[in-house]
JSON list of C-alpha atoms in Angstrom, two decimals:
[
{"chain": "A", "resi": 1, "resn": "ASN", "atom": "CA", "xyz": [4.79, -1.57, 3.96]},
{"chain": "A", "resi": 2, "resn": "ALA", "atom": "CA", "xyz": [5.95, -5.29, 4.55]},
{"chain": "A", "resi": 3, "resn": "GLY", "atom": "CA", "xyz": [9.43, -4.85, 2.93]},
{"chain": "A", "resi": 4, "resn": "VAL", "atom": "CA", "xyz": [10.50, -8.47, 1.77]},
{"chain": "A", "resi": 5, "resn": "THR", "atom": "CA", "xyz": [7.91, -11.42, 2.39]},
{"chain": "A", "resi": 6, "resn": "GLN", "atom": "CA", "xyz": [8.82, -15.13, 2.24]},
{"chain": "A", "resi": 7, "resn": "THR", "atom": "CA", "xyz": [6.36, -18.06, 2.23]},
{"chain": "A", "resi": 8, "resn": "PRO", "atom": "CA", "xyz": [6.21, -20.46, 3.83]},
{"chain": "A", "resi": 9, "resn": "LYS", "atom": "CA", "xyz": [8.11, -19.84, 7.02]},
{"chain": "A", "resi": 10, "resn": "PHE", "atom": "CA", "xyz": [8.52, -23.63, 7.71]},
{"chain": "A", "resi": 11, "resn": "GLN", "atom": "CA", "xyz": [8.28, -26.63, 5.73]},
{"chain": "A", "resi": 12, "resn": "VAL", "atom": "CA", "xyz": [8.89, -30.18, 6.02]},
{"chain": "A", "resi": 13, "resn": "LEU", "atom": "CA", "xyz": [9.43, -32.42, 2.85]},
{"chain": "A", "resi": 14, "resn": "LYS", "atom": "CA", "xyz": [10.19, -36.01, 2.34]},
{"chain": "A", "resi": 15, "resn": "THR", "atom": "CA", "xyz": [13.15, -36.67, 0.02]},
{"chain": "A", "resi": 16, "resn": "GLY", "atom": "CA", "xyz": [12.33, -36.58, -3.62]},
{"chain": "A", "resi": 17, "resn": "GLN", "atom": "CA", "xyz": [9.37, -34.23, -2.98]},
{"chain": "A", "resi": 18, "resn": "SER", "atom": "CA", "xyz": [9.08, -30.75, -4.79]},
{"chain": "A", "resi": 19, "resn": "MET", "atom": "CA", "xyz": [8.46, -27.28, -3.58]},
{"chain": "A", "resi": 20, "resn": "THR", "atom": "CA", "xyz": [8.80, -23.50, -4.25]},
{"chain": "A", "resi": 21, "resn": "LEU", "atom": "CA", "xyz": [9.85, -20.85, -1.97]},
{"chain": "A", "resi": 22, "resn": "GLN", "atom": "CA", "xyz": [8.18, -17.48, -2.63]},
{"chain": "A", "resi": 23, "resn": "CYS", "atom": "CA", "xyz": [9.77, -14.09, -2.00]},
{"chain": "A", "resi": 24, "resn": "ALA", "atom": "CA", "xyz": [7.92, -11.03, -2.84]},
{"chain": "A", "resi": 25, "resn": "GLN", "atom": "CA", "xyz": [9.19, -7.28, -2.11]},
{"chain": "A", "resi": 26, "resn": "ASP", "atom": "CA", "xyz": [7.24, -3.85, -2.12]},
{"chain": "A", "resi": 27, "resn": "MET", "atom": "CA", "xyz": [10.54, -1.92, -1.97]},
{"chain": "A", "resi": 28, "resn": "ASN", "atom": "CA", "xyz": [10.99, -1.39, -5.71]},
{"chain": "A", "resi": 29, "resn": "HIS", "atom": "CA", "xyz": [14.37, -3.04, -5.48]},
{"chain": "A", "resi": 30, "resn": "ASN", "atom": "CA", "xyz": [15.77, -4.21, -8.82]},
{"chain": "A", "resi": 31, "resn": "SER", "atom": "CA", "xyz": [18.15, -6.98, -7.44]},
{"chain": "A", "resi": 32, "resn": "MET", "atom": "CA", "xyz": [16.97, -10.02, -5.64]},
{"chain": "A", "resi": 33, "resn": "TYR", "atom": "CA", "xyz": [18.79, -12.96, -4.13]},
{"chain": "A", "resi": 34, "resn": "TRP", "atom": "CA", "xyz": [18.42, -16.21, -2.66]},
{"chain": "A", "resi": 35, "resn": "TYR", "atom": "CA", "xyz": [20.94, -17.50, 0.14]},
{"chain": "A", "resi": 36, "resn": "ARG", "atom": "CA", "xyz": [20.93, -20.66, 2.35]},
{"chain": "A", "resi": 37, "resn": "GLN", "atom": "CA", "xyz": [22.41, -20.63, 5.80]},
{"chain": "A", "resi": 38, "resn": "ASP", "atom": "CA", "xyz": [23.88, -23.78, 7.64]},
{"chain": "A", "resi": 39, "resn": "PRO", "atom": "CA", "xyz": [25.49, -23.92, 10.95]},
{"chain": "A", "resi": 40, "resn": "GLY", "atom": "CA", "xyz": [29.07, -22.90, 10.57]},
{"chain": "A", "resi": 41, "resn": "MET", "atom": "CA", "xyz": [28.91, -21.89, 6.87]},
{"chain": "A", "resi": 42, "resn": "GLY", "atom": "CA", "xyz": [27.65, -18.46, 6.76]},
{"chain": "A", "resi": 43, "resn": "LEU", "atom": "CA", "xyz": [25.29, -17.41, 4.15]},
{"chain": "A", "resi": 44, "resn": "ARG", "atom": "CA", "xyz": [25.85, -19.11, 0.73]},
{"chain": "A", "resi": 45, "resn": "LEU", "atom": "CA", "xyz": [24.48, -17.49, -2.42]},
{"chain": "A", "resi": 46, "resn": "ILE", "atom": "CA", "xyz": [22.28, -19.92, -4.49]},
{"chain": "A", "resi": 47, "resn": "TYR", "atom": "CA", "xyz": [21.05, -17.56, -7.24]},
{"chain": "A", "resi": 48, "resn": "TYR", "atom": "CA", "xyz": [20.51, -14.13, -7.77]},
{"chain": "A", "resi": 49, "resn": "SER", "atom": "CA", "xyz": [18.84, -11.70, -10.15]},
{"chain": "A", "resi": 50, "resn": "ALA", "atom": "CA", "xyz": [20.21, -8.43, -10.90]},
{"chain": "A", "resi": 51, "resn": "SER", "atom": "CA", "xyz": [17.28, -7.04, -12.61]},
{"chain": "A", "resi": 52, "resn": "GLU", "atom": "CA", "xyz": [13.78, -8.24, -14.03]},
{"chain": "A", "resi": 53, "resn": "GLY", "atom": "CA", "xyz": [14.50, -10.80, -16.61]},
{"chain": "A", "resi": 54, "resn": "THR", "atom": "CA", "xyz": [17.90, -11.85, -15.66]},
{"chain": "A", "resi": 55, "resn": "THR", "atom": "CA", "xyz": [18.92, -14.84, -13.20]},
{"chain": "A", "resi": 56, "resn": "ASP", "atom": "CA", "xyz": [22.64, -16.15, -12.54]},
{"chain": "A", "resi": 57, "resn": "LYS", "atom": "CA", "xyz": [23.91, -18.81, -10.53]},
{"chain": "A", "resi": 58, "resn": "GLY", "atom": "CA", "xyz": [25.62, -18.08, -7.32]},
{"chain": "A", "resi": 59, "resn": "GLU", "atom": "CA", "xyz": [28.12, -20.31, -5.11]},
{"chain": "A", "resi": 60, "resn": "VAL", "atom": "CA", "xyz": [25.74, -23.36, -4.53]},
{"chain": "A", "resi": 61, "resn": "PRO", "atom": "CA", "xyz": [23.12, -23.62, -7.32]},
{"chain": "A", "resi": 62, "resn": "ASN", "atom": "CA", "xyz": [22.82, -27.37, -7.89]},
{"chain": "A", "resi": 63, "resn": "GLY", "atom": "CA", "xyz": [19.64, -28.60, -7.17]},
{"chain": "A", "resi": 64, "resn": "TYR", "atom": "CA", "xyz": [17.93, -25.44, -7.28]},
{"chain": "A", "resi": 65, "resn": "ASN", "atom": "CA", "xyz": [15.90, -23.39, -9.98]},
{"chain": "A", "resi": 66, "resn": "VAL", "atom": "CA", "xyz": [14.77, -19.80, -9.79]},
{"chain": "A", "resi": 67, "resn": "SER", "atom": "CA", "xyz": [12.21, -17.65, -11.66]},
{"chain": "A", "resi": 68, "resn": "ARG", "atom": "CA", "xyz": [11.98, -13.81, -11.67]},
{"chain": "A", "resi": 69, "resn": "LEU", "atom": "CA", "xyz": [8.28, -13.65, -12.13]},
{"chain": "A", "resi": 70, "resn": "ASN", "atom": "CA", "xyz": [8.28, -9.84, -12.26]},
{"chain": "A", "resi": 71, "resn": "LYS", "atom": "CA", "xyz": [10.20, -7.06, -10.63]},
{"chain": "A", "resi": 72, "resn": "ARG", "atom": "CA", "xyz": [8.44, -7.84, -7.13]},
{"chain": "A", "resi": 73, "resn": "GLU", "atom": "CA", "xyz": [8.64, -11.68, -7.15]},
{"chain": "A", "resi": 74, "resn": "PHE", "atom": "CA", "xyz": [11.57, -14.20, -7.14]},
{"chain": "A", "resi": 75, "resn": "SER", "atom": "CA", "xyz": [11.06, -17.86, -6.46]},
{"chain": "A", "resi": 76, "resn": "LEU", "atom": "CA", "xyz": [13.26, -20.59, -5.63]},
{"chain": "A", "resi": 77, "resn": "ARG", "atom": "CA", "xyz": [12.29, -24.14, -6.52]},
{"chain": "A", "resi": 78, "resn": "LEU", "atom": "CA", "xyz": [13.49, -27.63, -5.37]},
{"chain": "A", "resi": 79, "resn": "GLU", "atom": "CA", "xyz": [12.72, -30.22, -8.02]},
{"chain": "A", "resi": 80, "resn": "SER", "atom": "CA", "xyz": [13.60, -33.29, -5.89]},
{"chain": "A", "resi": 81, "resn": "ALA", "atom": "CA", "xyz": [14.46, -32.37, -2.50]},
{"chain": "A", "resi": 82, "resn": "ALA", "atom": "CA", "xyz": [17.51, -33.96, -0.64]},
{"chain": "A", "resi": 83, "resn": "PRO", "atom": "CA", "xyz": [18.41, -34.04, 3.08]},
{"chain": "A", "resi": 84, "resn": "SER", "atom": "CA", "xyz": [21.34, -32.09, 2.09]},
{"chain": "A", "resi": 85, "resn": "GLN", "atom": "CA", "xyz": [18.96, -29.21, 1.25]},
{"chain": "A", "resi": 86, "resn": "THR", "atom": "CA", "xyz": [17.89, -28.91, 4.69]},
{"chain": "A", "resi": 87, "resn": "SER", "atom": "CA", "xyz": [18.72, -25.35, 5.67]},
{"chain": "A", "resi": 88, "resn": "VAL", "atom": "CA", "xyz": [17.25, -21.81, 6.45]},
{"chain": "A", "resi": 89, "resn": "TYR", "atom": "CA", "xyz": [16.69, -19.91, 3.36]},
{"chain": "A", "resi": 90, "resn": "PHE", "atom": "CA", "xyz": [16.75, -16.11, 3.00]},
{"chain": "A", "resi": 91, "resn": "CYS", "atom": "CA", "xyz": [15.75, -13.92, 0.29]},
{"chain": "A", "resi": 92, "resn": "ALA", "atom": "CA", "xyz": [17.13, -10.35, 0.08]},
{"chain": "A", "resi": 93, "resn": "THR", "atom": "CA", "xyz": [16.71, -7.43, -2.25]},
{"chain": "A", "resi": 94, "resn": "ARG", "atom": "CA", "xyz": [18.65, -4.23, -2.65]},
{"chain": "A", "resi": 95, "resn": "THR", "atom": "CA", "xyz": [18.44, -1.45, -5.41]},
{"chain": "A", "resi": 96, "resn": "GLY", "atom": "CA", "xyz": [21.47, -2.62, -7.24]},
{"chain": "A", "resi": 97, "resn": "GLY", "atom": "CA", "xyz": [23.95, -1.02, -9.32]},
{"chain": "A", "resi": 98, "resn": "SER", "atom": "CA", "xyz": [26.79, 1.38, -7.89]},
{"chain": "A", "resi": 99, "resn": "GLY", "atom": "CA", "xyz": [26.78, 3.09, -4.61]},
{"chain": "A", "resi": 100, "resn": "ALA", "atom": "CA", "xyz": [25.95, 2.37, -1.09]},
{"chain": "A", "resi": 101, "resn": "ASN", "atom": "CA", "xyz": [22.99, 0.21, -1.43]},
{"chain": "A", "resi": 102, "resn": "VAL", "atom": "CA", "xyz": [22.25, -2.37, 1.09]},
{"chain": "A", "resi": 103, "resn": "LEU", "atom": "CA", "xyz": [20.62, -5.65, 1.40]},
{"chain": "A", "resi": 104, "resn": "THR", "atom": "CA", "xyz": [17.41, -6.05, 3.16]},
{"chain": "A", "resi": 105, "resn": "PHE", "atom": "CA", "xyz": [16.41, -9.59, 4.25]},
{"chain": "A", "resi": 106, "resn": "GLY", "atom": "CA", "xyz": [13.31, -11.61, 4.65]},
{"chain": "A", "resi": 107, "resn": "ALA", "atom": "CA", "xyz": [12.50, -13.27, 7.74]},
{"chain": "A", "resi": 108, "resn": "GLY", "atom": "CA", "xyz": [13.73, -16.63, 6.42]},
{"chain": "A", "resi": 109, "resn": "SER", "atom": "CA", "xyz": [12.14, -20.06, 5.47]},
{"chain": "A", "resi": 110, "resn": "ARG", "atom": "CA", "xyz": [13.12, -23.11, 7.43]},
{"chain": "A", "resi": 111, "resn": "LEU", "atom": "CA", "xyz": [13.15, -26.30, 5.34]},
{"chain": "A", "resi": 112, "resn": "THR", "atom": "CA", "xyz": [13.54, -29.71, 6.43]},
{"chain": "A", "resi": 113, "resn": "VAL", "atom": "CA", "xyz": [13.97, -32.71, 4.10]},
{"chain": "A", "resi": 114, "resn": "LEU", "atom": "CA", "xyz": [13.55, -36.24, 5.78]},
{"chain": "B", "resi": 1, "resn": "GLN", "atom": "CA", "xyz": [35.34, -16.99, -3.21]},
{"chain": "B", "resi": 2, "resn": "GLN", "atom": "CA", "xyz": [34.12, -16.63, 0.32]},
{"chain": "B", "resi": 3, "resn": "PRO", "atom": "CA", "xyz": [35.84, -13.91, 2.45]},
{"chain": "B", "resi": 4, "resn": "VAL", "atom": "CA", "xyz": [37.72, -15.17, 5.51]},
{"chain": "B", "resi": 5, "resn": "GLN", "atom": "CA", "xyz": [36.54, -13.93, 8.91]},
{"chain": "B", "resi": 6, "resn": "SER", "atom": "CA", "xyz": [38.39, -13.88, 12.13]},
{"chain": "B", "resi": 7, "resn": "PRO", "atom": "CA", "xyz": [38.05, -14.64, 15.06]},
{"chain": "B", "resi": 8, "resn": "GLN", "atom": "CA", "xyz": [35.14, -17.16, 14.79]},
{"chain": "B", "resi": 9, "resn": "ALA", "atom": "CA", "xyz": [34.06, -16.30, 18.20]},
{"chain": "B", "resi": 10, "resn": "VAL", "atom": "CA", "xyz": [34.62, -13.71, 20.88]},
{"chain": "B", "resi": 11, "resn": "ILE", "atom": "CA", "xyz": [33.37, -13.74, 24.34]},
{"chain": "B", "resi": 12, "resn": "LEU", "atom": "CA", "xyz": [33.30, -10.08, 26.19]},
{"chain": "B", "resi": 13, "resn": "ARG", "atom": "CA", "xyz": [32.12, -8.41, 29.35]},
{"chain": "B", "resi": 14, "resn": "GLU", "atom": "CA", "xyz": [29.91, -5.52, 28.96]},
{"chain": "B", "resi": 15, "resn": "GLY", "atom": "CA", "xyz": [32.18, -2.32, 28.32]},
{"chain": "B", "resi": 16, "resn": "GLU", "atom": "CA", "xyz": [34.92, -4.23, 26.74]},
{"chain": "B", "resi": 17, "resn": "ASP", "atom": "CA", "xyz": [36.05, -3.70, 22.96]},
{"chain": "B", "resi": 18, "resn": "ALA", "atom": "CA", "xyz": [36.19, -6.16, 20.02]},
{"chain": "B", "resi": 19, "resn": "VAL", "atom": "CA", "xyz": [37.55, -6.12, 16.47]},
{"chain": "B", "resi": 20, "resn": "ILE", "atom": "CA", "xyz": [36.31, -8.49, 13.84]},
{"chain": "B", "resi": 21, "resn": "ASN", "atom": "CA", "xyz": [38.43, -8.80, 10.77]},
{"chain": "B", "resi": 22, "resn": "CYS", "atom": "CA", "xyz": [37.37, -9.84, 7.17]},
{"chain": "B", "resi": 23, "resn": "SER", "atom": "CA", "xyz": [39.73, -10.43, 4.21]},
{"chain": "B", "resi": 24, "resn": "SER", "atom": "CA", "xyz": [39.43, -11.23, 0.70]},
{"chain": "B", "resi": 25, "resn": "SER", "atom": "CA", "xyz": [41.78, -12.63, -1.89]},
{"chain": "B", "resi": 26, "resn": "LYS", "atom": "CA", "xyz": [39.86, -10.47, -4.72]},
{"chain": "B", "resi": 27, "resn": "ALA", "atom": "CA", "xyz": [39.89, -6.88, -5.44]},
{"chain": "B", "resi": 28, "resn": "LEU", "atom": "CA", "xyz": [36.58, -5.47, -3.90]},
{"chain": "B", "resi": 29, "resn": "TYR", "atom": "CA", "xyz": [34.24, -2.63, -4.61]},
{"chain": "B", "resi": 30, "resn": "SER", "atom": "CA", "xyz": [32.57, -2.58, -1.20]},
{"chain": "B", "resi": 31, "resn": "VAL", "atom": "CA", "xyz": [32.51, -4.57, 1.96]},
{"chain": "B", "resi": 32, "resn": "HIS", "atom": "CA", "xyz": [29.23, -4.63, 4.06]},
{"chain": "B", "resi": 33, "resn": "TRP", "atom": "CA", "xyz": [28.83, -5.75, 7.62]},
{"chain": "B", "resi": 34, "resn": "TYR", "atom": "CA", "xyz": [25.68, -7.43, 9.12]},
{"chain": "B", "resi": 35, "resn": "ARG", "atom": "CA", "xyz": [24.44, -8.43, 12.50]},
{"chain": "B", "resi": 36, "resn": "GLN", "atom": "CA", "xyz": [22.20, -11.78, 13.01]},
{"chain": "B", "resi": 37, "resn": "LYS", "atom": "CA", "xyz": [20.33, -12.38, 16.25]},
{"chain": "B", "resi": 38, "resn": "HIS", "atom": "CA", "xyz": [19.42, -15.94, 16.94]},
{"chain": "B", "resi": 39, "resn": "GLY", "atom": "CA", "xyz": [16.44, -16.98, 14.84]},
{"chain": "B", "resi": 40, "resn": "GLU", "atom": "CA", "xyz": [16.23, -13.77, 13.06]},
{"chain": "B", "resi": 41, "resn": "ALA", "atom": "CA", "xyz": [17.48, -12.32, 9.74]},
{"chain": "B", "resi": 42, "resn": "PRO", "atom": "CA", "xyz": [20.70, -10.36, 9.16]},
{"chain": "B", "resi": 43, "resn": "VAL", "atom": "CA", "xyz": [20.43, -6.67, 9.84]},
{"chain": "B", "resi": 44, "resn": "PHE", "atom": "CA", "xyz": [22.63, -4.08, 8.02]},
{"chain": "B", "resi": 45, "resn": "LEU", "atom": "CA", "xyz": [25.39, -2.38, 9.90]},
{"chain": "B", "resi": 46, "resn": "MET", "atom": "CA", "xyz": [27.94, -0.80, 7.87]},
{"chain": "B", "resi": 47, "resn": "ILE", "atom": "CA", "xyz": [28.82, -0.41, 4.46]},
{"chain": "B", "resi": 48, "resn": "LEU", "atom": "CA", "xyz": [32.27, 0.72, 3.06]},
{"chain": "B", "resi": 49, "resn": "LEU", "atom": "CA", "xyz": [32.97, 1.43, -0.47]},
{"chain": "B", "resi": 50, "resn": "LYS", "atom": "CA", "xyz": [36.22, 1.68, -2.41]},
{"chain": "B", "resi": 51, "resn": "GLY", "atom": "CA", "xyz": [37.23, 5.32, -2.49]},
{"chain": "B", "resi": 52, "resn": "GLY", "atom": "CA", "xyz": [36.17, 6.09, 1.10]},
{"chain": "B", "resi": 53, "resn": "GLU", "atom": "CA", "xyz": [32.49, 6.24, 1.14]},
{"chain": "B", "resi": 54, "resn": "GLN", "atom": "CA", "xyz": [30.86, 4.75, 4.10]},
{"chain": "B", "resi": 55, "resn": "LYS", "atom": "CA", "xyz": [27.46, 4.46, 5.65]},
{"chain": "B", "resi": 56, "resn": "GLY", "atom": "CA", "xyz": [26.33, 2.88, 8.83]},
{"chain": "B", "resi": 57, "resn": "HIS", "atom": "CA", "xyz": [25.65, 2.60, 12.45]},
{"chain": "B", "resi": 58, "resn": "GLU", "atom": "CA", "xyz": [26.30, 5.49, 14.85]},
{"chain": "B", "resi": 59, "resn": "LYS", "atom": "CA", "xyz": [27.88, 3.44, 17.51]},
{"chain": "B", "resi": 60, "resn": "ILE", "atom": "CA", "xyz": [29.97, 1.04, 15.40]},
{"chain": "B", "resi": 61, "resn": "SER", "atom": "CA", "xyz": [32.70, 1.91, 13.17]},
{"chain": "B", "resi": 62, "resn": "ALA", "atom": "CA", "xyz": [34.67, -0.07, 10.58]},
{"chain": "B", "resi": 63, "resn": "SER", "atom": "CA", "xyz": [37.78, 0.36, 8.27]},
{"chain": "B", "resi": 64, "resn": "PHE", "atom": "CA", "xyz": [38.50, -0.83, 4.81]},
{"chain": "B", "resi": 65, "resn": "ASN", "atom": "CA", "xyz": [42.02, -1.28, 3.44]},
{"chain": "B", "resi": 66, "resn": "GLU", "atom": "CA", "xyz": [41.72, -1.20, -0.22]},
{"chain": "B", "resi": 67, "resn": "LYS", "atom": "CA", "xyz": [45.44, -2.23, -0.98]},
{"chain": "B", "resi": 68, "resn": "LYS", "atom": "CA", "xyz": [45.07, -5.36, 1.18]},
{"chain": "B", "resi": 69, "resn": "GLN", "atom": "CA", "xyz": [41.22, -6.07, 0.72]},
{"chain": "B", "resi": 70, "resn": "GLN", "atom": "CA", "xyz": [40.83, -6.19, 4.41]},
{"chain": "B", "resi": 71, "resn": "SER", "atom": "CA", "xyz": [37.92, -4.67, 6.59]},
{"chain": "B", "resi": 72, "resn": "SER", "atom": "CA", "xyz": [37.80, -4.71, 10.28]},
{"chain": "B", "resi": 73, "resn": "LEU", "atom": "CA", "xyz": [34.54, -4.01, 12.24]},
{"chain": "B", "resi": 74, "resn": "TYR", "atom": "CA", "xyz": [35.35, -1.99, 15.70]},
{"chain": "B", "resi": 75, "resn": "LEU", "atom": "CA", "xyz": [32.82, -2.71, 18.50]},
{"chain": "B", "resi": 76, "resn": "THR", "atom": "CA", "xyz": [33.53, -0.39, 21.24]},
{"chain": "B", "resi": 77, "resn": "ALA", "atom": "CA", "xyz": [32.09, -0.25, 24.97]},
{"chain": "B", "resi": 78, "resn": "SER", "atom": "CA", "xyz": [30.01, -3.30, 24.22]},
{"chain": "B", "resi": 79, "resn": "GLN", "atom": "CA", "xyz": [26.54, -3.90, 25.39]},
{"chain": "B", "resi": 80, "resn": "LEU", "atom": "CA", "xyz": [24.54, -6.78, 25.93]},
{"chain": "B", "resi": 81, "resn": "SER", "atom": "CA", "xyz": [22.59, -6.00, 22.72]},
{"chain": "B", "resi": 82, "resn": "TYR", "atom": "CA", "xyz": [25.65, -6.42, 20.65]},
{"chain": "B", "resi": 83, "resn": "SER", "atom": "CA", "xyz": [25.62, -10.17, 21.12]},
{"chain": "B", "resi": 84, "resn": "GLY", "atom": "CA", "xyz": [25.01, -12.10, 17.76]},
{"chain": "B", "resi": 85, "resn": "THR", "atom": "CA", "xyz": [26.67, -13.37, 14.72]},
{"chain": "B", "resi": 86, "resn": "TYR", "atom": "CA", "xyz": [28.41, -10.86, 12.65]},
{"chain": "B", "resi": 87, "resn": "PHE", "atom": "CA", "xyz": [28.92, -11.31, 8.99]},
{"chain": "B", "resi": 88, "resn": "CYS", "atom": "CA", "xyz": [30.99, -9.64, 6.27]},
{"chain": "B", "resi": 89, "resn": "GLY", "atom": "CA", "xyz": [29.81, -9.79, 2.80]},
{"chain": "B", "resi": 90, "resn": "THR", "atom": "CA", "xyz": [32.15, -8.63, -0.12]},
{"chain": "B", "resi": 91, "resn": "GLU", "atom": "CA", "xyz": [31.15, -6.98, -3.48]},
{"chain": "B", "resi": 92, "resn": "ALA", "atom": "CA", "xyz": [33.77, -7.63, -6.21]},
{"chain": "B", "resi": 93, "resn": "GLN", "atom": "CA", "xyz": [32.41, -5.06, -8.76]},
{"chain": "B", "resi": 94, "resn": "ALA", "atom": "CA", "xyz": [29.55, -2.60, -8.28]},
{"chain": "B", "resi": 95, "resn": "GLY", "atom": "CA", "xyz": [26.15, -4.41, -8.80]},
{"chain": "B", "resi": 96, "resn": "THR", "atom": "CA", "xyz": [27.41, -7.90, -8.45]},
{"chain": "B", "resi": 97, "resn": "ALA", "atom": "CA", "xyz": [26.07, -10.27, -5.68]},
{"chain": "B", "resi": 98, "resn": "LEU", "atom": "CA", "xyz": [27.36, -10.18, -2.09]},
{"chain": "B", "resi": 99, "resn": "ILE", "atom": "CA", "xyz": [29.59, -13.16, -0.97]},
{"chain": "B", "resi": 100, "resn": "PHE", "atom": "CA", "xyz": [29.54, -13.60, 2.65]},
{"chain": "B", "resi": 101, "resn": "GLY", "atom": "CA", "xyz": [32.08, -15.01, 5.31]},
{"chain": "B", "resi": 102, "resn": "LYS", "atom": "CA", "xyz": [31.29, -17.67, 7.82]},
{"chain": "B", "resi": 103, "resn": "GLY", "atom": "CA", "xyz": [30.46, -15.41, 10.47]},
{"chain": "B", "resi": 104, "resn": "THR", "atom": "CA", "xyz": [31.91, -14.46, 14.04]},
{"chain": "B", "resi": 105, "resn": "THR", "atom": "CA", "xyz": [29.71, -15.04, 16.96]},
{"chain": "B", "resi": 106, "resn": "LEU", "atom": "CA", "xyz": [29.92, -12.26, 19.64]},
{"chain": "B", "resi": 107, "resn": "SER", "atom": "CA", "xyz": [28.83, -12.92, 23.15]},
{"chain": "B", "resi": 108, "resn": "VAL", "atom": "CA", "xyz": [28.53, -10.30, 25.66]},
{"chain": "B", "resi": 109, "resn": "SER", "atom": "CA", "xyz": [27.68, -10.95, 29.41]},
{"chain": "B", "resi": 110, "resn": "SER", "atom": "CA", "xyz": [27.11, -8.72, 32.30]}
]
């Protein structure tokens, strides 16, 4: 039972290159999220998917695209990476809906854009 | 809109107490608290729902003032293991995404 798995763990890109961060969960959760974490800024929401087939923008969506491939998988794509996208990216999931359902985070993906 | 956390940083000795605050300008359905150790992912501590329901850690308590849209996390008799960055996350309506504050760094020394 792996929980939430993110790949890759580390990546170095050059400005203008593209890449996709993958997130997969085996918790049967409906909702999935992508956050980025920068020093002093906390966790900022990039995109989320409340349920399979839906995606919505968060606080900082510019420069990113997402795909909710199926219930298990939610990917984040950088089409043309910029140095400002250097960050640690976390995928998180939860049951969704009402009630006391909490976020489970993946281990994170550290991205450096040169 | 990002909730506001205070203080930004706290330094304690083992056994001392601390309070971390979180406030929002919007009406809230729930407030979550997470702790993150350096180089690791955030881990759930506590959730407080509108209406009084809460669930969380045995040794950590929290409150949620629904009228003021404020929550406080109470860390009593701190231990070295309490060190880390604490984030509050707020949920405006049931099922919407969590928006996190900038975090409060807690350092506990012996």
